[in-house]
Amino acid sequence: MAKPHFQALRGTRDVLSPESERQRELVAVFAEQCRRAGYGQIVSPIFEDLGVFLRVGESTEIVTKEMYEFEDRDGRRIALRPELTASVVRAFLQHNPTVPWKAWYEGPQFRHERPQAGRYRQFSQVGVEVLGTDDPHVDVEVIALGWRFYEALGLRDVTLLINTLGDGDSRQRYLGALAAHLEEHRGDLSDASRETLERNPMRVLDSKRPEDAPIVAGAPVMADFLSEADAEHFDVVRRGLERLGIGHEITPRLVRGLDYYTRTTFEYASAALDTAQNALGGGGRYDGLAESLGGKPTPGIGLALGVERTLLACDAESVFPAPSLAPDVFVIDLTGGDEGTDLSDDLRQAGLAADRAFDGRSLKAQMKLADRSGAAFAAIVGEDELAAGTVTVRDLRGDSGQTAVDRADIVSEIRKRSARS
Ligand code: HAM
């Protein structure tokens, strides 16, 4: 077949049925977890003033190298959102809702990354943000929400990694020690990490380059520099997770790819996926972000989970299959098409899923379509039925044969049979 003129751009995908229905169901499972925990949905714009995302961090590749930014027709600098946390904080500052403000979201994000399995340029996230409290029990609530979501999908091979990055004083003292260590080994660091070191030494810990590995392994760890308050915060988070029976690994070098994090950070990793792309989702505290966006200091914490990666993990674990799209009934009209139109509409209005054939096909061709649709029953109207005011209902799955039903009773007949099958 000749290649069509246009294809979806590199790193973008068309999601066709039934995978698209599966994605929607995944969002529904997440939405239900959020509803139970008292989160309301926020739907914010897909593009924002570039400045909103610049605050996410100057040493964050997502911002410096991967952002889709452009000038619109009014000469304004715009970015397609690479993530939603900054947008949600912007919305919080704009609308000033009562705190704690608990919001959930879903939707596409855009990052100009090198595409590979589980990494796209347009991908979807589900997530939550809580603004206005630094109570560590909120950290537990947010982390548990992500965990229960994976459980609800049926995933078992998920590991929770947590860390604390400290705040204020502890952060400053740690950064001093870390920078000194990295400076000492500057000559052996990769070029990229030397550059990162200038802007944010902590992000060097995130390097996956082999030449950096021994230097990162020997780096001082935050835990040794925590202030009493930060240590107590982390303790409450850990104890809370333990109370809920949520196992976790403390990962001192988990710094995550965004600059705004303070205190608690966490990631959910799937053992069922390739290590390069095994982060199903993650999040953390960002107690300084509201202020850096020009608002009054407001603590915040949230998480975002990658929809595509989560579904890849579901594939790998053979859980959460795509939902069945089989209609309840397939309507077969051998009298020209009008009966099929009326009958399908009656059934659909009654809340039943009814599909049908077009193009005046033969009985054999229509029966084939009915079988392929996966419908449990066929409702057949031929000339005889039309004359007698009946519809023939045929069982397509079992062997209960076929019966003629009064046209007026067809809806209740299909309902009755569907309930039984
Ligand atoms: P993030 O770690 O950049 O965090 O993204 C969260 C998740 O989105 C990742 O773990 C991954 O599953 C998915 N993801 C990221 N990039 C891609 C990609 N190119 N293709 C496919 N999936 C991807 C954030 O976005 C933060 N806003 C999370 C957060 C919320 N922190 C606080 N609140």
XYZ file of N, CA and C in Angstrom, residues 1-169:
507
model
N 0.858 -1.205 0.000
C 0.000 0.000 0.000
C 0.887 1.246 0.000
N 0.515 2.225 -0.810
C 1.309 3.464 -0.856
C 1.252 4.164 0.495
N 2.367 4.731 0.889
C 2.424 5.459 2.159
C 1.574 6.717 2.035
N 0.731 7.009 3.027
C -0.043 8.255 2.915
C 0.885 9.472 2.997
N 0.393 10.574 2.513
C 1.167 11.816 2.516
C 1.668 12.194 3.902
N 0.765 12.086 4.874
C 1.095 12.557 6.223
C 0.999 11.428 7.232
N 1.890 11.483 8.181
C 1.828 10.543 9.299
C 1.935 11.353 10.578
N 1.475 10.772 11.673
C 1.624 11.473 12.956
C 3.105 11.757 13.178
N 3.412 12.912 13.735
C 4.802 13.330 13.912
C 5.548 12.384 14.842
N 6.869 12.350 14.666
C 7.728 11.524 15.519
C 7.449 11.811 17.002
N 7.279 10.750 17.745
C 7.049 10.943 19.172
C 5.593 11.214 19.525
N 4.708 11.205 18.505
C 3.270 11.357 18.787
C 2.552 10.117 18.252
N 1.387 9.829 18.790
C 0.695 8.599 18.392
C -0.791 8.831 18.264
N -1.402 8.076 17.365
C -2.862 8.006 17.361
C -3.232 6.862 18.280
N -4.142 7.094 19.165
C -4.599 5.997 20.028
C -5.965 5.574 19.520
N -6.027 4.377 18.980
C -7.264 3.899 18.396
C -8.013 2.999 19.376
N -9.267 2.788 19.093
C -10.104 1.898 19.888
C -9.615 0.453 19.698
N -9.570 -0.393 20.706
C -10.094 -0.178 22.060
C -9.060 0.392 23.045
N -7.801 0.649 22.570
C -6.794 1.183 23.495
C -7.245 2.542 24.037
N -7.936 3.326 23.195
C -8.410 4.634 23.650
C -9.433 4.473 24.777
N -10.302 3.447 24.653
C -11.265 3.202 25.750
C -10.533 2.760 27.017
N -9.458 2.017 26.812
C -8.672 1.569 27.963
C -8.056 2.776 28.675
N -7.543 3.719 27.893
C -6.984 4.947 28.486
C -8.049 5.688 29.276
N -9.243 5.754 28.686
C -10.314 6.486 29.368
C -10.691 5.789 30.675
N -10.702 4.472 30.641
C -11.022 3.731 31.875
C -9.956 3.937 32.940
N -8.702 4.005 32.479
C -7.612 4.252 33.440
C -7.828 5.602 34.125
N -8.191 6.603 33.328
C -8.456 7.925 33.908
C -9.638 7.824 34.875
N -10.646 7.011 34.518
C -11.816 6.868 35.397
C -11.424 6.225 36.730
N -10.518 5.257 36.688
C -10.059 4.610 37.928
C -9.330 5.644 38.793
N -8.509 6.472 38.132
C -7.784 7.513 38.871
C -8.770 8.530 39.455
N -9.731 8.935 38.629
C -10.725 9.926 39.073
C -11.477 9.414 40.302
N -11.746 8.119 40.330
C -12.476 7.541 41.465
C -11.624 7.594 42.746
N -10.331 7.306 42.604
C -9.442 7.427 43.772
C -9.455 8.867 44.279
N -9.454 9.824 43.330
C -9.428 11.246 43.698
C -10.736 11.657 44.369
N -11.847 11.168 43.812
C -13.154 11.501 44.395
C -13.223 11.018 45.841
N -12.759 9.784 46.053
C -12.816 9.224 47.408
C -11.961 10.026 48.381
N -10.905 10.671 47.860
C -9.991 11.396 48.739
C -10.280 12.891 48.771
N -11.366 13.327 48.131
C -11.768 14.723 48.243
C -11.050 15.702 47.324
N -10.628 15.219 46.163
C -9.973 16.110 45.188
C -10.973 16.507 44.111
N -10.963 17.782 43.732
C -11.811 18.247 42.636
C -10.962 18.394 41.379
N -11.592 18.246 40.224
C -10.789 18.288 38.985
C -10.493 19.716 38.543
N -9.279 19.940 38.061
C -8.962 21.200 37.391
C -8.659 20.896 35.928
N -9.263 21.699 35.054
C -8.964 21.613 33.625
C -8.328 22.942 33.266
N -7.039 22.930 33.004
C -6.347 24.187 32.718
C -5.876 24.175 31.263
N -5.489 25.350 30.733
C -5.121 25.407 29.316
C -3.888 24.566 28.992
N -3.830 24.111 27.762
C -2.695 23.302 27.309
C -1.492 24.198 27.042
N -1.723 25.471 26.719
C -0.578 26.377 26.565
C -0.693 27.526 27.560
N 0.476 28.034 27.936
C 0.557 29.076 28.966
C 1.651 30.058 28.571
N 1.697 31.178 29.248
C 2.829 32.084 29.129
C 4.103 31.292 29.453
N 5.100 31.455 28.598
C 6.352 30.720 28.777
C 6.904 30.855 30.201
N 6.725 32.044 30.783
C 7.271 32.333 32.113
C 6.789 31.364 33.175
N 5.578 30.848 33.031
C 5.035 29.913 34.028
C 5.973 28.721 34.173
N 6.491 28.243 33.035
C 7.303 27.026 33.082
C 8.782 27.322 33.322
N 9.202 28.540 32.998
C 10.613 28.865 33.250
C 10.928 28.702 34.728
N 9.903 28.942 35.588
C 10.115 28.833 37.032
C 10.300 27.394 37.482
N 9.974 26.434 36.597
C 10.130 25.034 36.970
C 11.603 24.719 37.166
N 12.472 25.494 36.515
C 13.884 25.330 36.818
C 14.803 25.559 35.650
N 15.859 26.314 35.927
C 16.807 26.636 34.864
C 17.781 25.510 34.590
N 17.857 24.536 35.506
C 18.759 23.422 35.224
C 17.958 22.170 34.883
N 16.695 22.370 34.548
C 15.841 21.253 34.191
C 15.816 21.123 32.680
N 16.226 19.954 32.176
C 16.250 19.775 30.716
C 14.877 19.960 30.105
N 13.864 19.572 30.870
C 12.489 19.710 30.385
C 12.250 21.158 29.954
N 12.862 22.092 30.692
C 12.651 23.509 30.400
C 13.690 24.038 29.405
N 14.950 23.648 29.594
C 16.005 24.270 28.766
C 16.087 23.662 27.380
N 15.775 22.364 27.258
C 16.011 21.706 25.971
C 14.776 21.126 25.322
N 13.735 20.922 26.093
C 12.653 20.093 25.553
C 11.328 20.824 25.379
N 11.298 22.096 25.721
C 9.999 22.765 25.722
C 9.568 23.155 24.304
N 8.308 22.942 24.007
C 7.728 23.440 22.756
C 7.321 24.888 22.997
N 8.160 25.808 22.559
C 7.831 27.214 22.787
C 7.751 27.943 21.465
N 6.913 28.931 21.423
C 6.721 29.671 20.172
C 6.149 31.049 20.481
N 6.200 31.877 19.467
C 5.622 33.209 19.603
C 4.252 33.162 18.927
N 3.213 33.640 19.581
C 1.915 33.606 18.909
C 1.747 34.868 18.046
N 0.602 35.036 17.449
C 0.426 36.129 16.486
C 0.468 37.504 17.135
N 0.334 37.520 18.473
C 0.452 38.809 19.175
C 1.869 39.040 19.679
N 2.786 38.161 19.300
C 4.170 38.334 19.712
C 4.434 37.904 21.141
N 3.510 37.136 21.705
C 3.666 36.680 23.080
C 4.415 35.351 23.120
N 5.315 35.180 24.100
C 6.044 33.916 24.208
C 5.170 32.888 24.927
N 4.924 31.788 24.234
C 3.981 30.769 24.704
C 4.714 29.436 24.792
N 4.263 28.570 25.689
C 4.790 27.198 25.705
C 3.635 26.211 25.808
N 3.761 25.091 25.085
C 2.863 23.962 25.330
C 3.321 23.381 26.658
N 2.389 23.055 27.528
C 2.818 22.654 28.876
C 3.653 21.359 28.830
N 4.820 21.378 29.491
C 5.621 20.155 29.598
C 5.212 19.349 30.825
N 4.432 19.956 31.708
C 3.960 19.310 32.938
C 2.868 20.205 33.499
N 2.175 19.736 34.536
C 1.010 20.499 34.983
C 1.161 21.180 36.335
N 2.201 20.838 37.064
C 2.336 21.411 38.410
C 2.410 22.940 38.358
N 3.250 23.459 37.456
C 3.389 24.915 37.375
C 2.066 25.565 36.951
N 1.338 24.928 36.035
C 0.037 25.472 35.614
C -0.937 25.510 36.789
N -0.939 24.441 37.582
C -1.885 24.361 38.698
C -1.544 25.424 39.748
N -0.252 25.634 39.986
C 0.138 26.661 40.959
C -0.231 28.048 40.410
N -0.034 28.244 39.111
C -0.447 29.506 38.479
C -1.958 29.719 38.681
N -2.734 28.662 38.461
C -4.193 28.758 38.626
C -4.555 29.035 40.090
N -3.850 28.402 40.998
C -4.087 28.615 42.424
C -3.879 30.089 42.772
N -2.795 30.659 42.279
C -2.499 32.060 42.597
C -3.511 32.990 41.929
N -3.997 32.595 40.779
C -4.960 33.423 40.055
C -6.340 33.418 40.725
N -6.764 32.272 41.253
C -8.142 32.146 41.763
C -8.240 32.183 43.280
N -7.111 32.029 43.945
C -7.082 32.154 45.389
C -8.145 31.316 46.121
N -8.227 30.033 45.839
C -9.229 29.191 46.514
C -8.860 28.981 47.983
N -9.852 28.529 48.783
C -9.535 28.266 50.189
C -8.596 27.060 50.272
N -7.735 27.107 51.285
C -6.753 26.039 51.426
C -7.135 25.117 52.580
N -6.680 23.893 52.624
C -5.889 23.272 51.567
C -6.724 23.043 50.309
N -6.117 23.338 49.199
C -6.778 23.164 47.908
C -6.286 21.869 47.294
N -7.218 20.956 47.018
C -6.831 19.637 46.511
C -7.411 19.477 45.112
N -6.527 19.393 44.121
C -6.986 19.340 42.729
C -6.393 18.133 42.014
N -7.183 17.535 41.117
C -6.627 16.460 40.270
C -6.783 16.853 38.815
N -6.001 16.204 37.966
C -6.040 16.548 36.543
C -5.672 15.353 35.688
N -5.968 15.496 34.411
C -5.509 14.523 33.425
C -5.343 15.262 32.121
N -4.451 14.772 31.276
C -4.327 15.391 29.966
C -2.943 15.285 29.390
N -2.803 15.791 28.149
C -1.535 15.664 27.433
C -0.483 16.675 27.881
N 0.769 16.247 27.823
C 1.924 17.105 28.102
C 2.843 16.992 26.888
N 3.744 17.963 26.744
C 4.577 18.000 25.549
C 6.043 18.216 25.916
N 6.888 17.303 25.481
C 8.327 17.457 25.721
C 9.057 16.961 24.487
N 10.002 17.787 23.993
C 10.742 17.398 22.798
C 11.889 16.487 23.201
N 11.541 15.234 23.528
C 12.535 14.259 23.966
C 12.884 13.352 22.807
N 13.920 12.520 22.994
C 14.213 11.505 21.976
C 13.238 10.352 22.163
N 12.339 10.142 21.186
C 11.291 9.143 21.395
C 11.848 7.729 21.462
N 11.284 6.924 22.298
C 11.568 5.493 22.395
C 10.390 4.840 23.101
N 10.477 3.521 23.303
C 9.344 2.852 23.952
C 9.085 3.506 25.304
N 7.857 3.941 25.523
C 7.514 4.549 26.808
C 7.952 6.000 26.932
N 8.505 6.567 25.859
C 8.893 7.988 25.904
C 8.415 8.656 24.627
N 7.560 9.631 24.775
C 6.945 10.285 23.616
C 7.090 11.787 23.737
N 6.775 12.468 22.646
C 6.824 13.932 22.679
C 5.475 14.497 23.121
N 4.411 13.777 22.830
C 3.132 14.080 23.476
C 2.747 12.846 24.270
N 2.532 13.027 25.557
C 2.138 11.907 26.409
C 1.104 12.420 27.400
N 0.476 11.475 28.085
C -0.597 11.875 29.001
C -0.217 11.624 30.445
N -0.687 12.478 31.301
C -0.500 12.257 32.739
C -1.844 12.337 33.449
N -1.936 11.640 34.564
C -2.958 11.929 35.571
C -2.186 12.386 36.797
N -2.767 13.284 37.577
C -2.016 13.753 38.731
C -2.867 14.521 39.721
N -2.265 14.844 40.858
C -2.928 15.675 41.867
C -1.936 16.703 42.402
N -2.474 17.797 42.909
C -1.658 18.784 43.621
C -2.454 19.234 44.850
N -1.740 19.444 45.947
C -2.368 19.981 47.160
C -1.603 21.237 47.553
N -2.301 22.349 47.660
C -1.629 23.602 48.020
C -2.144 24.137 49.340
N -1.229 24.701 50.115
C -1.649 25.401 51.319
C -1.400 24.673 52.618
N -0.712 23.548 52.603
C -0.364 22.916 53.871
C 0.949 22.164 53.726
N 1.776 22.235 54.790
C 3.002 21.435 54.748
C 2.917 20.272 55.735
N 1.686 19.938 56.156
C 1.476 18.786 57.034
C 1.989 17.515 56.344
N 2.909 16.793 57.001
C 3.452 15.585 56.344
C 2.401 14.511 56.086
N 1.254 14.599 56.788
C 0.198 13.618 56.511
C -0.370 13.794 55.113
N -0.251 14.990 54.573
C -0.672 15.196 53.183
C 0.274 14.463 52.242
N 1.558 14.473 52.579
C 2.519 13.731 51.756
C 2.088 12.263 51.698
N 1.709 11.745 52.884
C 1.286 10.344 52.957
C 0.036 10.136 52.108
N -0.921 11.065 52.213
C -2.169 10.932 51.448
C -1.888 10.869 49.948
N -1.020 11.785 49.486
C -0.730 11.858 48.046
C -0.003 10.592 47.575
N 0.995 10.176 48.346
C 1.761 8.987 47.947
C 0.846 7.753 47.955
N -0.027 7.679 48.972
C -0.934 6.532 49.088
C -1.946 6.527 47.943
N -2.368 7.710 47.521
C -3.346 7.784 46.427
C -2.768 7.148 45.164
N -1.509 7.480 44.857
C -0.859 6.873 43.689
C -0.740 5.366 43.856
N -0.372 4.963 45.058
C -0.190 3.533 45.341
C -1.504 2.774 45.179
N -2.582 3.303 45.751
C -3.889 2.622 45.668
C -4.394 2.579 44.229
N -4.032 3.599 43.463
C -4.408 3.619 42.047
C -3.772 2.433 41.320
N -2.470 2.238 41.527
C -1.809 1.109 40.871
C -2.429 -0.206 41.336
N -2.740 -0.278 42.641
C -3.385 -1.496 43.146
C -4.717 -1.720 42.459
N -5.477 -0.638 42.285
C -6.805 -0.766 41.668
C -6.696 -1.262 40.223
N -5.607 -0.911 39.561
C -5.415 -1.404 38.193
C -5.016 -2.872 38.186
N -4.527 -3.340 39.326
C -4.094 -4.733 39.416
C -2.586 -4.898 39.325
N -1.845 -3.777 39.268
C -0.381 -3.864 39.174
C 0.201 -4.351 40.501
N 1.192 -5.225 40.414
C 1.805 -5.768 41.624
C 3.301 -5.471 41.707
N 3.906 -5.273 40.520
C 5.366 -5.137 40.470
C 5.822 -3.690 40.568
N 5.219 -2.930 41.464
C 5.564 -1.516 41.579
C 6.336 -1.302 42.881
N 7.415 -0.541 42.779
C 8.213 -0.221 43.966
C 8.125 1.277 44.219
N 7.920 1.626 45.468
C 7.881 3.040 45.835
C 9.248 3.454 46.372
N 9.832 4.462 45.702
C 11.124 4.996 46.142
C 10.864 6.355 46.767
N 11.412 6.604 47.948
C 11.211 7.940 48.521
C 12.531 8.523 49.027
N 12.525 9.831 49.097
C 13.704 10.540 49.564
C 13.236 11.882 50.137
N 14.119 12.539 50.842
C 13.827 13.925 51.227
C 14.983 14.799 50.762
N 14.640 15.946 50.226
C 15.672 16.873 49.746
C 15.897 18.003 50.735
N 15.199 17.936 51.885
C 15.383 18.994 52.879
C 14.852 20.329 52.376
N 15.008 21.319 53.204
C 14.518 22.651 52.838
C 15.400 23.663 53.556
N 15.360 24.890 53.131
C 16.039 25.972 53.837
C 17.465 25.626 54.237
N 17.724 25.664 55.553
C 19.075 25.497 56.084
C 19.692 24.160 55.715
